[in-house]
Coordinates of N, CA and C in Angstrom, one line a residue:
X1 N 94.3 3.9 15.2 CA 95.3 5.0 15.0 C 95.1 6.2 15.4
X2 N 95.5 7.0 16.3 CA 95.0 8.2 16.5 C 96.4 9.3 15.6
X3 N 95.6 10.5 14.9 CA 96.3 11.5 14.2 C 97.1 12.3 15.4
X4 N 98.2 12.6 15.2 CA 99.0 13.7 15.8 C 98.6 14.8 15.8
X5 N 98.3 15.9 17.0 CA 98.0 17.3 16.5 C 98.8 17.9 15.5
X6 N 98.3 18.9 15.0 CA 99.5 19.9 14.4 C 100.1 20.6 15.1
X7 N 99.9 20.9 16.6 CA 100.7 21.4 17.3 C 102.0 20.6 17.8
X8 N 101.7 19.4 18.0 CA 102.7 18.4 18.3 C 103.3 18.0 17.2
X9 N 103.0 18.2 15.9 CA 104.2 17.7 14.8 C 104.7 19.1 14.6
X10 N 104.4 20.4 15.0 CA 105.6 21.3 15.0 C 106.5 21.2 15.8
X11 N 106.2 20.9 17.1 CA 107.2 20.7 18.1 C 108.3 19.7 18.1
X12 N 107.5 18.3 17.1 CA 108.5 17.5 17.0 C 109.5 17.9 15.4
X13 N 108.9 18.5 14.6 CA 109.9 18.6 13.6 C 110.3 20.2 13.6
X14 N 109.5 21.1 13.6 CA 110.0 22.6 13.3 C 111.2 23.3 14.5
X15 N 111.0 22.8 15.7 CA 111.7 23.2 17.1 C 113.0 22.5 16.8
X16 N 113.3 21.1 16.6 CA 114.8 21.0 16.5 C 115.5 21.3 15.0
X17 N 114.8 21.6 14.0 CA 115.3 22.1 12.8 C 115.6 23.8 13.3
X18 N 114.7 24.4 13.9 CA 115.2 25.8 14.4 C 116.3 25.8 15.3
X19 N 116.6 24.8 16.1 CA 117.7 24.7 17.1 C 119.3 24.6 16.6
X20 N 118.8 23.9 15.3 CA 120.0 23.5 14.7 C 120.4 24.5 13.7
X21 N 119.1 25.4 13.2 CA 119.7 26.3 12.0 C 120.0 27.5 12.4
X22 N 119.8 28.1 13.6 CA 120.0 29.3 14.0 C 118.8 30.3 14.2
X23 N 119.0 31.4 14.2 CA 117.8 32.4 14.1 C 118.2 33.6 13.3
X24 N 118.1 33.3 12.2 CA 118.6 34.5 10.9 C 116.9 34.7 10.4
X25 N 116.2 34.3 10.7 CA 114.8 34.1 10.4 C 114.3 33.3 9.1
X26 N 114.8 32.3 8.5 CA 114.4 31.5 7.7 C 115.0 30.3 8.1
X27 N 115.9 30.0 9.0 CA 115.9 28.4 9.8 C 117.1 27.7 8.8
X28 N 117.6 28.5 7.6 CA 119.0 28.2 6.9 C 120.0 27.8 8.1
X29 N 120.9 26.7 7.9 CA 122.0 26.3 8.9 C 122.8 27.6 8.3
X30 N 123.9 27.4 9.1 CA 125.2 28.6 9.4 C 126.0 28.3 7.5
X31 N 126.0 27.0 7.6 CA 126.5 26.2 6.5 C 126.0 26.6 5.4
X32 N 124.8 27.4 5.3 CA 123.7 27.5 4.0 C 124.1 28.9 3.6
X33 N 123.8 29.8 4.6 CA 124.0 31.0 4.8 C 125.5 31.4 4.1
X34 N 126.5 31.2 4.8 CA 127.7 31.4 4.1 C 128.1 31.7 2.8
X35 N 127.3 30.7 1.7 CA 127.7 30.4 0.2 C 126.5 31.7 -0.5
X36 N 125.6 31.9 0.6 CA 124.7 33.2 -0.1 C 125.3 34.6 0.0
X37 N 126.4 34.4 1.0 CA 127.1 35.9 1.1 C 128.6 35.5 0.2
X38 N 128.7 34.6 -0.5 CA 129.8 34.5 -1.6 C 131.2 33.8 -0.9
X39 N 130.8 33.5 0.2 CA 131.9 32.5 1.0 C 131.9 31.2 1.1
X40 N 132.8 30.3 1.2 CA 132.5 29.0 1.3 C 131.9 28.5 2.9
X41 N 131.5 27.4 2.8 CA 130.9 27.1 4.2 C 131.7 26.4 4.6
X42 N 133.0 25.8 4.3 CA 133.9 25.3 5.5 C 134.7 26.2 6.1
X43 N 134.3 27.5 6.4 CA 135.1 28.3 7.1 C 134.8 28.1 8.9
X44 N 133.5 27.8 9.1 CA 133.4 27.3 10.3 C 133.2 25.5 10.5
X45 N 133.5 25.1 11.7 CA 133.9 23.4 11.8 C 132.6 23.1 11.9
X46 N 132.4 21.9 11.8 CA 131.4 20.9 12.3 C 130.7 21.3 13.7
X47 N 131.2 21.9 14.5 CA 130.4 21.9 16.1 C 129.8 23.1 16.4
X48 N 129.0 23.6 15.1 CA 128.3 24.7 15.4 C 126.9 24.3 16.1
X49 N 126.9 25.1 17.0 CA 125.3 24.5 18.4 C 124.2 25.4 17.4
X50 N 124.7 26.7 17.4 CA 123.6 27.8 17.2 C 124.4 29.1 16.5
X51 N 123.4 29.6 16.1 CA 124.0 31.0 15.4 C 122.8 32.0 15.3
X52 N 123.0 33.3 15.2 CA 122.2 34.4 15.4 C 123.0 35.4 14.0
X53 N 122.1 36.0 13.3 CA 122.5 36.8 12.1 C 121.4 37.9 12.3
X54 N 121.7 39.4 12.5 CA 120.8 40.3 12.2 C 120.8 41.1 11.0
X55 N 120.0 41.8 10.7 CA 119.6 42.7 9.5 C 121.0 43.5 9.3
X56 N 122.0 43.8 9.8 CA 123.2 44.8 9.4 C 124.4 43.5 9.1
X57 N 123.7 42.4 9.5 CA 125.0 41.1 9.3 C 125.9 41.1 10.4
X58 N 125.4 41.5 11.6 CA 126.3 41.1 12.7 C 125.6 39.7 13.0
X59 N 126.7 39.0 13.4 CA 126.5 37.3 13.8 C 127.2 36.8 15.1
X60 N 126.7 36.1 15.4 CA 127.5 35.6 16.8 C 127.1 33.7 16.5
X61 N 128.2 33.1 16.4 CA 128.1 31.5 16.4 C 128.3 31.0 17.6
X62 N 128.0 30.1 18.0 CA 128.0 29.1 19.2 C 128.7 27.9 19.2
X63 N 129.5 27.3 19.2 CA 130.2 25.8 19.0 C 129.9 25.3 20.5
X64 N 129.8 23.9 20.0 CA 129.2 22.7 21.1 C 130.1 22.5 21.9
X65 N 131.4 23.3 21.9 CA 132.7 22.6 22.9 C 133.4 23.9 23.2
X66 N 134.3 24.0 24.2 CA 135.1 25.1 24.3 C 136.2 25.6 23.8
X67 N 136.8 24.5 23.0 CA 137.9 25.2 22.0 C 137.7 24.3 20.6
X68 N 138.3 24.4 19.6 CA 138.2 23.6 18.6 C 139.6 24.0 17.2
X69 N 140.1 22.9 17.1 CA 141.1 23.2 16.1 C 140.9 22.4 14.9
X70 N 141.3 23.4 13.8 CA 141.0 22.7 12.4 C 142.6 22.8 11.8
X71 N 143.0 21.9 11.0 CA 144.1 21.9 10.0 C 143.6 22.3 8.7
X72 N 144.1 23.8 8.3 CA 144.0 23.9 6.8 C 145.2 23.8 6.3
X73 N 145.9 23.0 5.4 CA 146.9 22.8 4.7 C 148.1 23.2 6.0
X74 N 149.2 23.7 5.9 CA 150.2 24.1 6.8 C 149.6 25.1 8.0
X75 N 148.4 25.3 7.9 CA 147.6 26.3 9.1 C 147.0 25.9 10.1
X76 N 147.3 25.8 11.2 CA 146.4 25.6 12.4 C 145.3 26.5 12.7
X77 N 144.2 26.5 12.9 CA 143.2 27.4 13.2 C 142.5 26.8 14.5
X78 N 142.2 28.0 15.1 CA 141.7 27.7 16.6 C 140.6 28.6 16.5
X79 N 139.3 27.8 16.9 CA 138.0 28.5 17.2 C 137.3 28.5 18.4
X80 N 137.3 29.3 18.8 CA 136.8 30.0 20.4 C 135.3 29.3 20.4
X81 N 134.9 29.3 21.5 CA 133.1 28.7 21.8 C 132.3 29.7 21.1
X82 N 132.7 30.8 21.1 CA 131.9 31.9 20.8 C 132.6 33.0 19.5
X83 N 132.1 32.8 18.3 CA 132.7 33.5 17.4 C 131.4 34.7 16.8
X84 N 132.2 35.9 16.7 CA 131.2 37.3 16.1 C 132.0 37.8 15.4
X85 N 131.3 38.4 14.6 CA 131.7 39.3 13.6 C 130.6 40.1 12.3
X86 N 130.8 40.8 11.4 CA 129.9 41.1 10.5 C 130.0 40.2 9.0
X87 N 129.0 39.8 8.8 CA 128.9 39.2 7.5 C 128.3 40.2 6.5
X88 N 129.3 40.4 5.3 CA 128.8 41.2 4.2 C 129.1 40.5 3.2
X89 N 128.8 40.6 2.0 CA 128.7 40.0 0.7 C 130.2 40.0 0.3
X90 N 131.1 38.6 0.2 CA 132.4 38.6 0.1 C 133.3 38.3 1.3
X91 N 132.6 39.1 2.6 CA 133.8 39.1 3.5 C 133.0 39.0 4.7
X92 N 133.9 38.7 5.9 CA 133.4 38.9 7.3 C 134.6 39.6 7.8
X93 N 134.0 40.6 8.5 CA 134.7 41.7 9.1 C 134.4 41.8 10.9
X94 N 135.5 42.3 11.4 CA 135.3 42.6 12.9 C 135.2 41.4 13.4
X95 N 136.1 40.3 12.7 CA 135.8 38.9 13.5 C 136.8 38.5 14.9
X96 N 136.0 38.2 15.5 CA 136.6 37.6 16.9 C 136.2 36.2 17.3
X97 N 137.2 35.4 17.6 CA 137.2 34.1 17.9 C 138.0 33.5 17.0
X98 N 138.6 33.5 16.2 CA 139.2 32.6 15.2 C 140.7 33.2 15.1
X99 N 142.0 32.2 15.5 CA 142.9 32.5 15.5 C 143.7 31.4 14.5
X100 N 144.9 32.0 13.9 CA 145.8 30.9 13.0 C 147.2 30.8 13.8
X101 N 147.6 29.6 14.1 CA 149.2 29.8 14.5 C 150.0 29.5 13.2
X102 N 151.2 30.3 13.4 CA 152.2 30.2 12.8 C 153.7 30.0 13.9
X103 N 154.5 29.0 13.5 CA 155.6 29.0 14.5 C 155.3 29.3 15.8
X104 N 154.5 28.5 16.4 CA 154.4 28.5 17.7 C 153.7 29.8 18.7
X105 N 153.2 30.7 17.2 CA 152.5 31.9 17.8 C 151.1 32.0 17.1
X106 N 150.2 32.7 17.7 CA 148.9 32.7 17.7 C 148.3 34.2 17.5
X107 N 147.7 34.1 16.1 CA 147.5 35.6 15.6 C 145.9 35.4 15.4
X108 N 145.3 36.5 16.0 CA 143.7 36.8 15.7 C 143.8 36.9 14.3
X109 N 142.5 36.3 13.5 CA 142.2 36.7 12.5 C 141.3 38.1 12.4
X110 N 141.4 39.0 11.9 CA 140.3 40.2 12.2 C 139.6 40.4 10.8
X111 N 139.7 39.5 9.5 CA 138.7 39.8 8.7 C 138.9 38.3 7.5
X112 N 138.2 37.9 6.5 CA 138.3 37.0 5.7 C 137.6 37.3 4.6
X113 N 138.0 37.3 3.7 CA 137.2 37.9 2.5 C 137.8 37.0 0.9
X114 N 136.7 37.4 0.2 CA 136.7 36.5 -1.3 C 137.0 37.6 -2.1
X115 N 137.3 37.1 -3.4 CA 137.1 38.2 -4.3 C 135.9 37.8 -5.2
X116 N 135.1 39.6 -5.7 CA 134.0 39.2 -6.3 C 134.2 39.7 -7.8
X117 N 134.2 39.2 -8.7 CA 133.7 37.8 -8.8 C 134.3 36.5 -8.4
X118 N 134.0 35.6 -8.1 CA 135.2 34.5 -7.3 C 136.3 34.0 -8.0
X119 N 137.2 33.9 -7.1 CA 138.4 33.4 -7.6 C 138.9 32.0 -7.2
X120 N 140.2 31.7 -7.2 CA 140.3 30.2 -6.6 C 141.1 30.6 -5.0
X121 N 140.7 31.7 -4.7 CA 141.6 32.1 -3.2 C 140.6 32.8 -2.2
X122 N 141.0 32.6 -1.3 CA 140.4 33.2 -0.1 C 141.5 34.1 1.0
X123 N 140.9 35.1 1.3 CA 142.0 36.1 1.8 C 141.8 36.0 3.5
X124 N 143.1 35.6 4.1 CA 142.7 35.9 5.8 C 143.6 37.3 6.1
X125 N 143.1 38.4 6.8 CA 143.6 39.4 7.4 C 144.1 39.4 9.1
X126 N 145.2 39.6 9.1 CA 145.7 39.4 10.7 C 146.5 40.7 10.6
X127 N 145.9 41.6 11.5 CA 146.9 42.7 12.0 C 146.8 43.4 10.2
X128 N 148.1 43.8 9.7 CA 148.4 44.3 8.7 C 148.7 43.2 7.5
X129 N 149.1 42.1 8.1 CA 149.3 41.1 6.9 C 148.0 40.5 6.4
X130 N 148.0 40.3 5.1 CA 147.0 39.4 4.2 C 147.7 38.2 3.9
X131 N 146.9 37.1 4.4 CA 147.6 35.9 3.5 C 146.5 35.1 2.6
X132 N 146.9 34.9 1.5 CA 146.4 34.2 0.5 C 146.3 32.7 0.5
X133 N 145.1 32.2 0.6 CA 144.8 30.3 0.8 C 143.9 30.1 -0.3
X134 N 144.2 28.6 -0.7 CA 143.4 28.1 -2.0 C 142.0 28.0 -1.3
X135 N 140.8 28.3 -2.1 CA 139.4 28.4 -1.5 C 139.1 27.0 -1.6
X136 N 139.6 26.1 -1.8 CA 139.1 24.8 -2.2 C 139.3 24.1 -0.7
X137 N 140.5 24.5 0.2 CA 140.7 24.3 1.3 C 139.5 24.6 2.3
X138 N 138.6 25.4 1.8 CA 137.4 25.6 2.8 C 136.1 25.3 2.2
X139 N 136.3 24.6 1.2 CA 135.0 24.3 0.8 C 134.0 23.3 1.4
X140 N 134.6 22.3 2.2 CA 134.0 21.1 2.9 C 134.1 21.4 4.4
X141 N 132.9 21.6 5.1 CA 133.1 21.8 6.4 C 134.2 20.6 7.3
X142 N 134.7 21.1 7.9 CA 136.0 20.3 9.1 C 135.5 20.0 10.1
X143 N 136.0 18.8 10.7 CA 135.5 18.5 12.0 C 136.5 18.9 13.0
X144 N 136.0 19.1 14.1 CA 136.9 19.8 15.2 C 137.9 18.8 15.7
X145 N 139.2 19.4 16.1 CA 140.3 18.1 16.8 C 140.3 18.7 18.1
X146 N 140.8 18.2 19.3 CA 141.2 18.8 20.5 C 142.5 19.0 20.5
X147 N 142.8 19.7 21.3 CA 144.5 20.3 21.9 C 145.1 18.9 21.9
X148 N 145.0 18.2 22.3 CA 145.8 17.1 22.8 C 146.0 16.6 21.6
X149 N 145.2 16.2 20.3 CA 145.7 16.2 19.2 C 147.1 16.8 18.6
X150 N 146.9 17.9 18.5 CA 148.0 18.7 18.2 C 149.3 18.9 19.0
X151 N 149.3 18.6 20.5 CA 149.9 18.6 21.5 C 151.1 17.4 20.9
X152 N 150.4 15.9 20.8 CA 151.4 15.0 20.4 C 151.7 15.5 19.0
X153 N 151.5 15.8 18.1 CA 152.2 16.6 16.9 C 153.5 17.3 17.0
X154 N 153.1 18.5 17.9 CA 154.3 19.2 18.6 C 155.5 18.2 18.9
X155 N 155.2 17.3 19.7 CA 155.7 16.3 20.8 C 156.8 15.5 19.6
X156 N 155.9 15.3 18.6 CA 156.6 14.5 17.7 C 157.5 15.2 17.0
X157 N 157.5 16.3 16.4 CA 158.1 17.4 15.9 C 159.7 17.4 16.7
X158 N 159.6 18.2 17.8 CA 160.3 18.5 18.7 C 160.2 17.5 19.9
X159 N 161.4 16.3 19.9 CA 161.4 15.7 20.8 C 162.2 16.0 22.0
X160 N 163.0 17.0 22.0 CA 163.3 17.9 23.2 C 162.7 18.3 24.1
X161 N 162.9 18.4 25.4 CA 162.2 18.8 26.2 C 161.6 20.3 26.1
X162 N 160.4 20.6 26.3 CA 159.5 21.9 26.2 C 159.0 21.9 27.5
X163 N 158.5 23.2 27.7 CA 158.1 23.8 28.6 C 156.6 24.4 28.4
X164 N 155.6 24.3 29.2 CA 154.4 25.2 28.5 C 154.1 26.5 29.2
X165 N 153.5 27.3 28.5 CA 153.5 28.7 28.5 C 152.0 29.1 28.5
X166 N 151.4 30.1 29.5 CA 150.0 30.6 29.1 C 149.9 31.4 27.9
X167 N 148.9 31.0 26.7 CA 148.7 31.9 25.9 C 147.9 32.6 26.0
X168 N 148.1 34.2 26.3 CA 147.0 35.2 27.0 C 145.8 35.3 26.0
X169 N 145.8 35.2 24.8 CA 144.8 35.6 23.8 C 143.9 34.8 24.1
X170 N 144.4 32.9 23.9 CA 143.2 32.3 23.6 C 143.1 31.8 25.1
X171 N 144.0 31.7 26.3 CA 143.8 31.1 27.7 C 144.1 29.8 27.0
X172 N 144.6 29.3 26.1 CA 145.2 28.0 26.0 C 146.6 27.8 26.2
X173 N 147.0 26.3 26.7 CA 148.4 26.4 27.0 C 149.1 26.1 25.7
X174 N 150.2 26.6 25.3 CA 150.8 26.4 24.1 C 152.3 26.0 24.4
X175 N 153.0 25.5 23.6 CA 154.6 25.0 24.2 C 155.5 26.0 23.3
X176 N 156.7 26.4 23.8 CA 157.9 26.9 23.2 C 159.3 26.1 23.8
X177 N 160.4 26.1 22.9 CA 161.7 25.2 23.1 C 162.1 26.0 24.3
X178 N 162.9 24.7 25.0 CA 163.7 25.6 26.0 C 165.1 26.2 25.5
X179 N 165.5 26.8 26.2 CA 166.5 27.7 25.8 C 167.8 26.7 26.3

């Protein structure tokens, strides 16, 4: 039996690991990098296809789908295909690509932060509003759901006729009650 060349072994083992891990220099997955900054790994969904992180903490996360919805307690969170921000110890700033829904309205999340030393809470800043949530909701990585899963939920909650409106921020279709 012929032995595999070291060159071939590299491409069979290292290349797939690098593609899944990202390009931050040490091939750690994004779910391993977040805890290094004091943040829970469940901030991002399981649909991460790739990410990059530069020396200043600027990052880009690419999902393997056009949109992703995850339920955290009573909050529905939307993840765009591309998520960007600046990763610092205890926070993600200048965040783009994550939104939270409250009462049929979608709000962009500007910053996510935790207490240092760690506490039982994580904080989401949306404009001038800061919402404190249990950090345990974000310890595990969650799976993406598609828009139709939550559209069916809305129709069960509000059986009255609804019409669709185009939500300008995400480009997704959302519903509102008829007058």
